[in-house]
Short mmCIF file of C-alpha atoms in Angstrom, two decimals:
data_model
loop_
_atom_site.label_atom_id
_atom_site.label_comp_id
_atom_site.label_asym_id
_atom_site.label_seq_id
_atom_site.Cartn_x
_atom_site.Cartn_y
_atom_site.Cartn_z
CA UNK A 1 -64.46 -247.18 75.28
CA UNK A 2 -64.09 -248.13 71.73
CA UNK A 3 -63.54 -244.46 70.16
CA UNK A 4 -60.70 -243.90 73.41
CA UNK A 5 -58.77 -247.34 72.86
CA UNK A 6 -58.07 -246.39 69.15
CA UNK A 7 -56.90 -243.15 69.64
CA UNK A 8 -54.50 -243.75 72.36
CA UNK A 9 -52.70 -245.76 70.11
CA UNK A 10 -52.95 -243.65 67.08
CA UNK A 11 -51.43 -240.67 69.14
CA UNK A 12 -48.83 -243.49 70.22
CA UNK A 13 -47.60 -244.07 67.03
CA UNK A 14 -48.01 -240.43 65.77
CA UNK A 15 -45.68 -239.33 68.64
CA UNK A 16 -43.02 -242.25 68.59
CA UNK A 17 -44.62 -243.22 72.29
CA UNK A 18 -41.78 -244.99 74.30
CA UNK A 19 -44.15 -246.67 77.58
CA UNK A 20 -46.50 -248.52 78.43
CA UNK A 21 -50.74 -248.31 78.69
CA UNK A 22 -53.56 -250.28 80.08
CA UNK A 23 -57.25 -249.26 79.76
CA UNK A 24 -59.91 -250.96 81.70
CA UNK A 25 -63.59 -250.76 82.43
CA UNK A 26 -64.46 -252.36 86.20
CA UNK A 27 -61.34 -254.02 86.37
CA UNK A 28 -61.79 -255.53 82.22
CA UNK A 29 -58.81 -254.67 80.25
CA UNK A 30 -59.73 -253.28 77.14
CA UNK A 31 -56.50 -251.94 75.74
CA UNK A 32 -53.25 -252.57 76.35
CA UNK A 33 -49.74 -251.51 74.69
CA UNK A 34 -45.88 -251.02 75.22
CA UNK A 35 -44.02 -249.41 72.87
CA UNK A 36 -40.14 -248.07 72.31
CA UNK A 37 -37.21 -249.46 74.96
CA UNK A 38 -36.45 -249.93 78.17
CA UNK A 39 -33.30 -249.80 77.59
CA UNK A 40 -32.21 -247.92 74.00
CA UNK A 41 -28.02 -249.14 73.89
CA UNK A 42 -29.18 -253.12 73.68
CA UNK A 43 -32.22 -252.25 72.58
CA UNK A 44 -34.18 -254.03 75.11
CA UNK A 45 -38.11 -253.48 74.83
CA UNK A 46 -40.69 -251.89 76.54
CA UNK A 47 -43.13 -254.64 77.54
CA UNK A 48 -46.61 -254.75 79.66
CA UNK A 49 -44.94 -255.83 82.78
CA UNK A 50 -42.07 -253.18 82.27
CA UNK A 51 -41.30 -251.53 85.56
CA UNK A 52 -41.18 -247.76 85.26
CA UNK A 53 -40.67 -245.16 87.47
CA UNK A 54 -43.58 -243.02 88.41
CA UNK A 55 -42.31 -239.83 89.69
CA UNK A 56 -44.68 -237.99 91.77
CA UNK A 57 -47.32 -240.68 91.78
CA UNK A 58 -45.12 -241.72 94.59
CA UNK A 59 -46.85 -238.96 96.46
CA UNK A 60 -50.14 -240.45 96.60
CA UNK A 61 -48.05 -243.60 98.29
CA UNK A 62 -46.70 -241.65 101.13
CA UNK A 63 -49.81 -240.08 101.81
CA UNK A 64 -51.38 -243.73 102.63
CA UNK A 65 -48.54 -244.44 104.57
CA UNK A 66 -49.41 -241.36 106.47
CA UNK A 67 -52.98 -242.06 107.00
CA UNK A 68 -52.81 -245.11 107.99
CA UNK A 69 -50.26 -244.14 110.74
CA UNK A 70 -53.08 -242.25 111.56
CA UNK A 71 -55.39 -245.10 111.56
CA UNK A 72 -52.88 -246.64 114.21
CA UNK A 73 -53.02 -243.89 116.35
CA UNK A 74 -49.58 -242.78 115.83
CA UNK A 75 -50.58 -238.63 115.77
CA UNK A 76 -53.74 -237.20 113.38
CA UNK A 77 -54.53 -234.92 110.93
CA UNK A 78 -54.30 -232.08 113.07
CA UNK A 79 -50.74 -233.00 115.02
CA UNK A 80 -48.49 -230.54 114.20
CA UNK A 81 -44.96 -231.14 112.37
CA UNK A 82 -43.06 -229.24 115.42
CA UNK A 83 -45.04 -232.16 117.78
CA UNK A 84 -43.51 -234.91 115.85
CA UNK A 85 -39.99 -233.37 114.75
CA UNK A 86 -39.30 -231.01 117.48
CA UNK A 87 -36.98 -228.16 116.22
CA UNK A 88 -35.73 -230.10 113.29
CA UNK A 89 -36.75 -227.95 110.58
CA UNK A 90 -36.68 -224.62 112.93
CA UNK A 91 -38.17 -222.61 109.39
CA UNK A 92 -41.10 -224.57 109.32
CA UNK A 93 -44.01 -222.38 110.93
CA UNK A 94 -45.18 -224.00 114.13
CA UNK A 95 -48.36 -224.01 112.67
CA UNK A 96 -48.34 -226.04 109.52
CA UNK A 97 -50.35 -229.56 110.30
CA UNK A 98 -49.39 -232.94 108.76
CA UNK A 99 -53.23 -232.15 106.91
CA UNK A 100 -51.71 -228.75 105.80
CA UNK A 101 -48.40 -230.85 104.00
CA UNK A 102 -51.10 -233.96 102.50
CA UNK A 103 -52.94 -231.12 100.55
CA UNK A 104 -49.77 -228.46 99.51
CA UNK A 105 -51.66 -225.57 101.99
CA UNK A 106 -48.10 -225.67 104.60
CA UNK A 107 -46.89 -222.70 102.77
CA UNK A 108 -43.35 -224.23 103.92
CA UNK A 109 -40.80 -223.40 101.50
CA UNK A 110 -39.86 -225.75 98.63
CA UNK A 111 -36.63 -227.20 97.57
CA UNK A 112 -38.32 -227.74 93.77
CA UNK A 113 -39.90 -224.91 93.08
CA UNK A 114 -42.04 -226.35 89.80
CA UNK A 115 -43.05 -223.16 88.61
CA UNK A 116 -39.60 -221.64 88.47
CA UNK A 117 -38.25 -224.74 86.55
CA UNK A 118 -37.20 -224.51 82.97
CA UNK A 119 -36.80 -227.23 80.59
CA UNK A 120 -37.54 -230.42 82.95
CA UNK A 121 -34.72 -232.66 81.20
CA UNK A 122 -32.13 -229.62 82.63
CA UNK A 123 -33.14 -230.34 86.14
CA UNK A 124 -30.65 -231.03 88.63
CA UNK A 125 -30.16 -231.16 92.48
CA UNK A 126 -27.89 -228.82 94.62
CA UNK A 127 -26.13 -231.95 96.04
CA UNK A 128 -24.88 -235.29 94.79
CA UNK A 129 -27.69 -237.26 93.81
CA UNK A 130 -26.11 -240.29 95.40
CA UNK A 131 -26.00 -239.08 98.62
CA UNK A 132 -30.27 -238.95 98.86
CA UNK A 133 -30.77 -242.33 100.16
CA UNK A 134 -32.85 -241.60 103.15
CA UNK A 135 -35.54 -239.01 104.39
CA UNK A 136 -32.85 -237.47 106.41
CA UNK A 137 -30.02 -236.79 103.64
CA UNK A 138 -33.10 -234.33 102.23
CA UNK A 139 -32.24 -231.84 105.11
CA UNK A 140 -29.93 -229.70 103.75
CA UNK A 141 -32.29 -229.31 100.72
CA UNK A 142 -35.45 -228.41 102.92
CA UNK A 143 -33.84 -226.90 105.66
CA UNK A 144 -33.16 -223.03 106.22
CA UNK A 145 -35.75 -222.27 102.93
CA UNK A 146 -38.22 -219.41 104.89
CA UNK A 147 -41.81 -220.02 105.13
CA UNK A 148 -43.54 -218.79 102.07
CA UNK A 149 -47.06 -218.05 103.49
CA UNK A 150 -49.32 -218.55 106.41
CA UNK A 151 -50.37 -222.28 106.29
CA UNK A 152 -54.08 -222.96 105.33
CA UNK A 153 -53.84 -219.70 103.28
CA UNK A 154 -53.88 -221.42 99.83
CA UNK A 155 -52.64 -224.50 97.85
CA UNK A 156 -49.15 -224.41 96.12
CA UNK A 157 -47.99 -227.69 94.95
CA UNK A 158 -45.24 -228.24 97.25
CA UNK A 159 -42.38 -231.16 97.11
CA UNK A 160 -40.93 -230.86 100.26
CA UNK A 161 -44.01 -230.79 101.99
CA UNK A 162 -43.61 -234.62 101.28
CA UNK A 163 -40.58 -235.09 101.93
CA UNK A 164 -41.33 -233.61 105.70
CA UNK A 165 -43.92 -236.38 105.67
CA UNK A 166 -41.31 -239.35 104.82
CA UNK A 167 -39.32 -237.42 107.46
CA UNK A 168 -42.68 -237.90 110.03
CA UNK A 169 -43.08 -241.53 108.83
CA UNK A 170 -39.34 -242.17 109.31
CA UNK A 171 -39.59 -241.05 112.78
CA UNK A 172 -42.26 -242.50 113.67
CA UNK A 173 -41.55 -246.41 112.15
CA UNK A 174 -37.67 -246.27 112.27
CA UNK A 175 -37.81 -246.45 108.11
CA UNK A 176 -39.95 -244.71 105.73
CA UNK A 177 -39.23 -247.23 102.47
CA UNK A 178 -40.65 -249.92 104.86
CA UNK A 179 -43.52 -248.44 106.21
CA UNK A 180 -44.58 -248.25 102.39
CA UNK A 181 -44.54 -251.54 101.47
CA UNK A 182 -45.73 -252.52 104.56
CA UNK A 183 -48.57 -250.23 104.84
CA UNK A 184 -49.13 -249.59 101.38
CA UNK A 185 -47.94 -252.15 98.79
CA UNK A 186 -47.89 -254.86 100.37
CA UNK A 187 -51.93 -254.51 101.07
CA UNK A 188 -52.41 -253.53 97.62
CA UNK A 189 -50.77 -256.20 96.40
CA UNK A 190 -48.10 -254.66 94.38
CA UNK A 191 -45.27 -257.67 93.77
CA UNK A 192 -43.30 -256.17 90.75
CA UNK A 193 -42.94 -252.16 91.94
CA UNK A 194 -41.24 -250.51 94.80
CA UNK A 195 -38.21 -248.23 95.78
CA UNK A 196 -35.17 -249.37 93.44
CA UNK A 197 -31.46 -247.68 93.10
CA UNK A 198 -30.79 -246.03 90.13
CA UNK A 199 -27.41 -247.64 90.08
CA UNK A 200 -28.79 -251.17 91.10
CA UNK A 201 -32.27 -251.20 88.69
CA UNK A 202 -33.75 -254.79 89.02
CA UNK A 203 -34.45 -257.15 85.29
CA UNK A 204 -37.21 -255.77 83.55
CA UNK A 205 -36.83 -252.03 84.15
CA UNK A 206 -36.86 -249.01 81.66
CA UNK A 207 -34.41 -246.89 81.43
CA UNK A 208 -35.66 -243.05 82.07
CA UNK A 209 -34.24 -240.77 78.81
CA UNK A 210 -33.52 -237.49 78.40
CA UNK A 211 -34.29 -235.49 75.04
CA UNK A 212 -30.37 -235.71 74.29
CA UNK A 213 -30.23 -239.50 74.32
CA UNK A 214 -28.68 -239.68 77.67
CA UNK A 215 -30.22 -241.25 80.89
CA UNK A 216 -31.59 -239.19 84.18
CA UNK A 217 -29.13 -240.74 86.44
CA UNK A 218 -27.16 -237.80 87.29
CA UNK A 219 -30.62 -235.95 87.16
CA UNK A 220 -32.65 -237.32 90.25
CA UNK A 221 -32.00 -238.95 94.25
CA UNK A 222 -30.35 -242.22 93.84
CA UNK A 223 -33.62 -243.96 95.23
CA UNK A 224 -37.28 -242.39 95.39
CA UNK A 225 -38.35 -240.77 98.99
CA UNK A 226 -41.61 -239.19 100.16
CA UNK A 227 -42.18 -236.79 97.50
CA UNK A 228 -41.48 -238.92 93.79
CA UNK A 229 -39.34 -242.17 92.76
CA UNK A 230 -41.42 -245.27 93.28
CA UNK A 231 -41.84 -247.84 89.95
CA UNK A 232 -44.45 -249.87 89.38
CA UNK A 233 -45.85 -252.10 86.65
CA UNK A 234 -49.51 -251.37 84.97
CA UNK A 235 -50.42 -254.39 86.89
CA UNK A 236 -49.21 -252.90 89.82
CA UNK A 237 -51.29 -249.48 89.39
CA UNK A 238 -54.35 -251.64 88.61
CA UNK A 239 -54.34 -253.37 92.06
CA UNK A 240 -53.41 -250.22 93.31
CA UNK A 241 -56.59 -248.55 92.41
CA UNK A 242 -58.58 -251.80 93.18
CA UNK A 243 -57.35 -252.30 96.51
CA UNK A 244 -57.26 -248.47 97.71
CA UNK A 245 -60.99 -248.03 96.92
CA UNK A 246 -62.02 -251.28 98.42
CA UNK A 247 -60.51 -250.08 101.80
CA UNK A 248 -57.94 -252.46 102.06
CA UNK A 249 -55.25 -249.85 102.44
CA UNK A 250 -56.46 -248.10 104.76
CA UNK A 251 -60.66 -247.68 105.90
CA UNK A 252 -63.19 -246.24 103.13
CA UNK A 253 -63.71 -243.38 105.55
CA UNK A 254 -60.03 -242.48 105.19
CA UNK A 255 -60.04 -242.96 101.64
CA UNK A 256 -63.43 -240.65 101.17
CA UNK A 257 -61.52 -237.88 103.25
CA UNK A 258 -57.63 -237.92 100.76
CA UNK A 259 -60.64 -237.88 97.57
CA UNK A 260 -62.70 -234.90 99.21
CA UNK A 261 -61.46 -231.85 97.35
CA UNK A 262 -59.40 -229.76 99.86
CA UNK A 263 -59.14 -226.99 96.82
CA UNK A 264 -60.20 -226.39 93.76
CA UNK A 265 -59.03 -224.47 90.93
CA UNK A 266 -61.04 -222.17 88.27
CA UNK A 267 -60.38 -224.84 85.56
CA UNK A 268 -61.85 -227.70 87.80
CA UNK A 269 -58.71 -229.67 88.59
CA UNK A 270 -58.41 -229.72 92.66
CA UNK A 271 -56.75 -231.90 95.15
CA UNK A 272 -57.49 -233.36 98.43
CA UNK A 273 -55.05 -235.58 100.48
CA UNK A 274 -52.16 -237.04 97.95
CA UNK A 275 -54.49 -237.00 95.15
CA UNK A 276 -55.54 -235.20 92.08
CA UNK A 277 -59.33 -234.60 91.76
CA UNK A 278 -62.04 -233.81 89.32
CA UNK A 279 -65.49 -233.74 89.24
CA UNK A 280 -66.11 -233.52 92.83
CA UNK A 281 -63.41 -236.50 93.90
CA UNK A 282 -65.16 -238.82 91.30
CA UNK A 283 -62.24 -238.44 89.32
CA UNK A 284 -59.37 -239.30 91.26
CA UNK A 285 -55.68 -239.14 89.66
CA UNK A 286 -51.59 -239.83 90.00
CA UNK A 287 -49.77 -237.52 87.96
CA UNK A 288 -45.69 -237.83 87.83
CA UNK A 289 -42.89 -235.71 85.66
CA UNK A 290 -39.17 -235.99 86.22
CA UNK A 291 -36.16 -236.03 83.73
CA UNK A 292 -36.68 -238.90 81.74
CA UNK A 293 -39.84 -239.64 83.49
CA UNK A 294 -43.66 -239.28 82.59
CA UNK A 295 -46.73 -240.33 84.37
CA UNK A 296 -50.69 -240.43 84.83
CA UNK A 297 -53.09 -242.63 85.81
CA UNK A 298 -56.49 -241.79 86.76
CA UNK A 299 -59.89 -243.95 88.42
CA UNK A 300 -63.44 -242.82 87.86
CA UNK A 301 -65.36 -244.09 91.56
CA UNK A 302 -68.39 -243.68 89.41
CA UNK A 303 -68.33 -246.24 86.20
CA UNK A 304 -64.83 -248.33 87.31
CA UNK A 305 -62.94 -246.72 84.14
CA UNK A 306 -58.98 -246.63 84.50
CA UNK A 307 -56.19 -245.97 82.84
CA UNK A 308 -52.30 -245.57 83.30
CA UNK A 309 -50.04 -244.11 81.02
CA UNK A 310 -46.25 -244.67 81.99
CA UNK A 311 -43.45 -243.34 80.00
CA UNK A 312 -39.71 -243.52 80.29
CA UNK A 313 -39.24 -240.37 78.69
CA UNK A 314 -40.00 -236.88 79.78
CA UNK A 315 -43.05 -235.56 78.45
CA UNK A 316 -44.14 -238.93 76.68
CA UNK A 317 -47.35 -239.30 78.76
CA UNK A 318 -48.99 -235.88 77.50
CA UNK A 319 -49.89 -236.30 73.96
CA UNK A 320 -51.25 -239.48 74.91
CA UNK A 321 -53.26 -238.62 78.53
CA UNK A 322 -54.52 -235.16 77.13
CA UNK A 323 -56.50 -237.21 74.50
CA UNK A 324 -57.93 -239.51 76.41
CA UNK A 325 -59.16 -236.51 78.98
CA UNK A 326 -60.75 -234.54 76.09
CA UNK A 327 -62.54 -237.47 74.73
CA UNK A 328 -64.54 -238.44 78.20
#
């Protein structure tokens, strides 16, 4: 890992990297950096144990929540959304599957279309970003969109797929942010990360920044749901990794099925049930990207190799992750 450690942190410096890294081999650290500020006006800095927000990487959260609901015997792979929600979301096809949702193939339509977004830092939600503070307040965001295809037909990265799933969870528990760290971060033993108000950040938190100097608070929900908004630590993603494959999240079997590839694409990237895969679902990954917000972490099952890469700026990750891909 010698030739990989170096360069991360010469494309760090070359780009002006504001985040944090970790690099490790079986669970031995073998680089590790923070860089820029967590909060640029005091100039407070970036530091190994900085929380950061994750974006999407949140997804692959929920979707351990969800499985191990299953686990409990709360509804399967199978159950339909109309089973669990009734006729909340009447536009949702009776058809689409909580397994159609965990792998983007629901075909329900999206409130963040990704592909039809411009410039990520211009971003911003049809309602008041304060008012997103449960799975619920998403409804008139989700709601009344018509279904875009017949589910199962395809994959097509889809946010409010999983944000139908913290709806499901919600229903089922009584409260989605709970059922997470109960389920999921508690078991992995993540003590620094979780769900956190924008307005109410805890010590030790970076700021997210826009490319104008300005922060993403006016850019994204108040406090993360199903589909993006959880921070965590590098510490945090490291026991995340280590606990999830050990099966003390939820079963090996149910970890084996959400890293079995579900699709894949022609340039080898495919996904199975929250997760990111390569190489068969050796390769298993996190990716996140909001305003003021980069992400990616990925876990070879193979040879134990890891690393995160957590920025508090929008496309900070990239340089940095994109390197480290094309040197494996």
């Amino acid at each position: 890992m010698n030739q990989p450690t170096a360069l991360a942190r010469q494309v760090a410096d070359e780009i002006g990297f504001s985040g944090a890294l970790r690099m490790s081999q079986r669970d031995i650290v073998v680089q590790e950096f923070a860089t820029g500020f967590a909060g640029r006006a005091r100039r407070i800095p970036n530091r190994v144990d900085t929380r950061f927000a994750t974006a999407s990487a949140t997804k692959g959260m929920t979707a351990l929540a969800v499985m191990s609901l299953i686990e409990s015997g709360e509804f399967t792979l199978e159950t339909t959304v109309r089973e669990i929600l009734d006729d909340m979301l009447p536009m949702v096809d009776e058809r689409v599957t909580v397994a159609h949702l965990l792998s983007h193939q629901s075909g329900v339509g999206d409130y963040l279309d990704e592909e039809s977004l411009g410039d990520i830092d211009d971003h911003t939600l049809d309602v008041s970003v304060h008012s997103l503070e449960r799975p619920i307040d998403y409804l008139p965001l989700v709601d009344g969109i018509p279904q875009v295809f017949v589910p199962g037909e395809r994959f097509a990265y889809n946010n409010s797929g999983f944000i139908i799933l913290a709806i499901i969870i919600e229903k089922v528990t009584g409260s989605y942010h709970e059922a997470v760290i109960q389920r999921v971060l508690e078991p992995a033993g993540i003590t620094a990360g979780g769900f956190f108000r924008s307005d109410d950040l805890p010590d030790n938190t970076a700021l997210g920044y826009l490319g104008n100097g300005r922060t993403n608070v006016f850019h994204l929900p108040v406090i993360g749901i199903g589909d993006g908004g959880i921070y965590l630590t590098l510490n945090d993603v490291s026991a995340f990794w280590k606990t999830m494959f050990a099966g003390e999240i939820v079963s090996t079997r149910s970890v084996e099925q959400m890293t079995t590839p579900t699709h894949m694409g022609d340039d080898g990237q495919g996904y199975g049930l929250g997760f990111w895969l390569k190489d068969g679902g050796d390769h298993v990954a996190l990716v996140g990207m909001d305003p003021g917000v980069s992400f990616r972490s990925t876990f070879r099952q193979s040879t134990g190799a890891m690393y995160v890469v957590m920025s508090n700026t929008s496309s900070g990750v990239w340089p940095i992750s994109r390197a480290l891909d094309e040197s494996e």
